Structures are given as C-alpha cells and as structure tokens.
Amino acid sequence: MTYRLNYENATEKRQAFQETGYMNIPKEDGQIKHPEHLWRHEHLQVLQREALKGNVEKCREMILELPEYQRKDMTEMMIKSVAEMGRVLEL
C-alpha cells in the first residue's frame, strides 16, 4: 500500500509509521527545485554570524541583498538575536 503524505506534517508521519512499521521518506529534492531556499538559509547563517561579531557594515550590506519586504523584519531579528547575548547591534 502506498501512502501519499505531507512529510512536513508530523502527525501524518507518525500515523504512517504506526500503520506500516517503517518510514518511507521521499528523496530530498528541495535544493534542485528551489535553490533560493539554500541561498536564503546560508545567507541567514552568515548574517547572524556577522551580527554576533558586531560587524554592522557587513550586516547592512547583507540586509540590502534581501527583498524589500524582508529587510525590516530581518533587521529586527538581528537586533533581538544580538540582544539575547547581552550586546547591542546598531543597525
């Protein structure tokens, strides 16, 4: 029997495992179909690292590389992320 599941839904994965006794996870193809997701992930990691190092100029450059609709949220997220470490990031 073949199950068509949304593998991002933990409840469906758990149910399929209970019914079949194994987990049939589809081949990962997100990087091939959606390379922008990989870019965003790597960009966020580098941006967080630069923010934690206090490299304000690099952070500003990287935030400007993002789409306009993401810039404000990303700026706030970086400021809060650094604040959690007891530091201030002046963006």
Tab-separated table of C-alpha atoms in Angstrom:
chain	number	residue	atom	x	y	z
A	1	MET	CA	0.000	0.000	0.000
A	2	THR	CA	1.396	3.442	-0.937
A	3	TYR	CA	0.817	6.454	1.267
A	4	ARG	CA	0.832	9.989	-0.094
A	5	LEU	CA	1.641	12.186	2.860
A	6	ASN	CA	2.710	15.676	3.632
A	7	TYR	CA	6.052	14.809	5.242
A	8	GLU	CA	6.216	18.242	6.854
A	9	ASN	CA	3.229	17.193	8.957
A	10	ALA	CA	4.494	15.254	11.980
A	11	THR	CA	1.084	13.739	12.722
A	12	GLU	CA	0.852	12.183	9.260
A	13	LYS	CA	4.402	10.806	9.542
A	14	ARG	CA	3.656	9.263	12.935
A	15	GLN	CA	0.412	7.737	11.674
A	16	ALA	CA	2.117	6.214	8.616
A	17	PHE	CA	4.853	4.744	10.810
A	18	GLN	CA	2.272	3.180	13.143
A	19	GLU	CA	0.361	1.678	10.237
A	20	THR	CA	3.291	0.401	8.181
A	21	GLY	CA	6.071	-0.056	10.729
A	22	TYR	CA	8.563	1.949	8.676
A	23	MET	CA	9.116	5.482	7.467
A	24	ASN	CA	9.162	5.951	3.713
A	25	ILE	CA	10.644	9.419	3.362
A	26	PRO	CA	10.825	10.786	-0.185
A	27	LYS	CA	14.151	11.711	-1.757
A	28	GLU	CA	15.222	15.246	-0.875
A	29	ASP	CA	14.970	17.416	-3.953
A	30	GLY	CA	14.444	20.870	-2.465
A	31	GLN	CA	17.876	22.169	-3.409
A	32	ILE	CA	17.390	21.170	-7.029
A	33	LYS	CA	13.876	22.566	-7.366
A	34	HIS	CA	14.321	25.582	-5.099
A	35	PRO	CA	17.939	26.781	-4.935
A	36	GLU	CA	16.789	30.117	-3.497
A	37	HIS	CA	15.933	28.320	-0.237
A	38	LEU	CA	19.511	27.146	0.095
A	39	TRP	CA	20.777	30.664	-0.639
A	40	ARG	CA	18.443	32.173	1.985
A	41	HIS	CA	19.486	29.611	4.564
A	42	GLU	CA	23.194	30.218	4.008
A	43	HIS	CA	22.664	33.987	3.845
A	44	LEU	CA	20.841	33.959	7.195
A	45	GLN	CA	23.610	31.929	8.838
A	46	VAL	CA	26.316	34.306	7.643
A	47	LEU	CA	24.211	37.339	8.585
A	48	GLN	CA	23.680	36.011	12.115
A	49	ARG	CA	27.380	35.287	12.497
A	50	GLU	CA	28.324	38.788	11.350
A	51	ALA	CA	25.712	40.333	13.644
A	52	LEU	CA	27.040	38.408	16.638
A	53	LYS	CA	30.574	39.549	15.772
A	54	GLY	CA	29.299	43.139	15.707
A	55	ASN	CA	30.138	43.737	12.055
A	56	VAL	CA	27.467	46.396	11.422
A	57	GLU	CA	28.592	47.378	7.911
A	58	LYS	CA	28.560	43.787	6.655
A	59	CYS	CA	25.116	43.267	8.215
A	60	ARG	CA	23.775	46.351	6.444
A	61	GLU	CA	25.185	45.134	3.115
A	62	MET	CA	23.667	41.688	3.568
A	63	ILE	CA	20.267	43.045	4.603
A	64	LEU	CA	20.210	45.173	1.441
A	65	GLU	CA	20.671	41.969	-0.591
A	66	LEU	CA	17.320	40.731	0.705
A	67	PRO	CA	13.971	41.538	-0.908
A	68	GLU	CA	12.474	44.828	0.304
A	69	TYR	CA	9.646	43.102	2.200
A	70	GLN	CA	12.097	41.123	4.372
A	71	ARG	CA	14.512	43.878	5.353
A	72	LYS	CA	12.639	45.387	8.310
A	73	ASP	CA	11.885	42.007	9.893
A	74	MET	CA	15.429	40.761	9.351
A	75	THR	CA	16.882	43.914	10.901
A	76	GLU	CA	14.677	43.492	13.966
A	77	MET	CA	15.526	39.808	14.191
A	78	MET	CA	19.276	40.502	14.118
A	79	ILE	CA	18.978	43.229	16.770
A	80	LYS	CA	16.983	40.891	19.056
A	81	SER	CA	19.339	37.985	18.390
A	82	VAL	CA	22.357	40.037	19.448
A	83	ALA	CA	20.458	41.496	22.426
A	84	GLU	CA	19.863	37.958	23.721
A	85	MET	CA	23.638	37.706	24.038
A	86	GLY	CA	23.731	40.880	26.125
A	87	ARG	CA	25.067	43.105	23.342
A	88	VAL	CA	23.724	45.959	21.217
A	89	LEU	CA	23.710	45.994	17.427
A	90	GLU	CA	23.206	49.471	15.947
A	91	LEU	CA	21.568	48.814	12.569
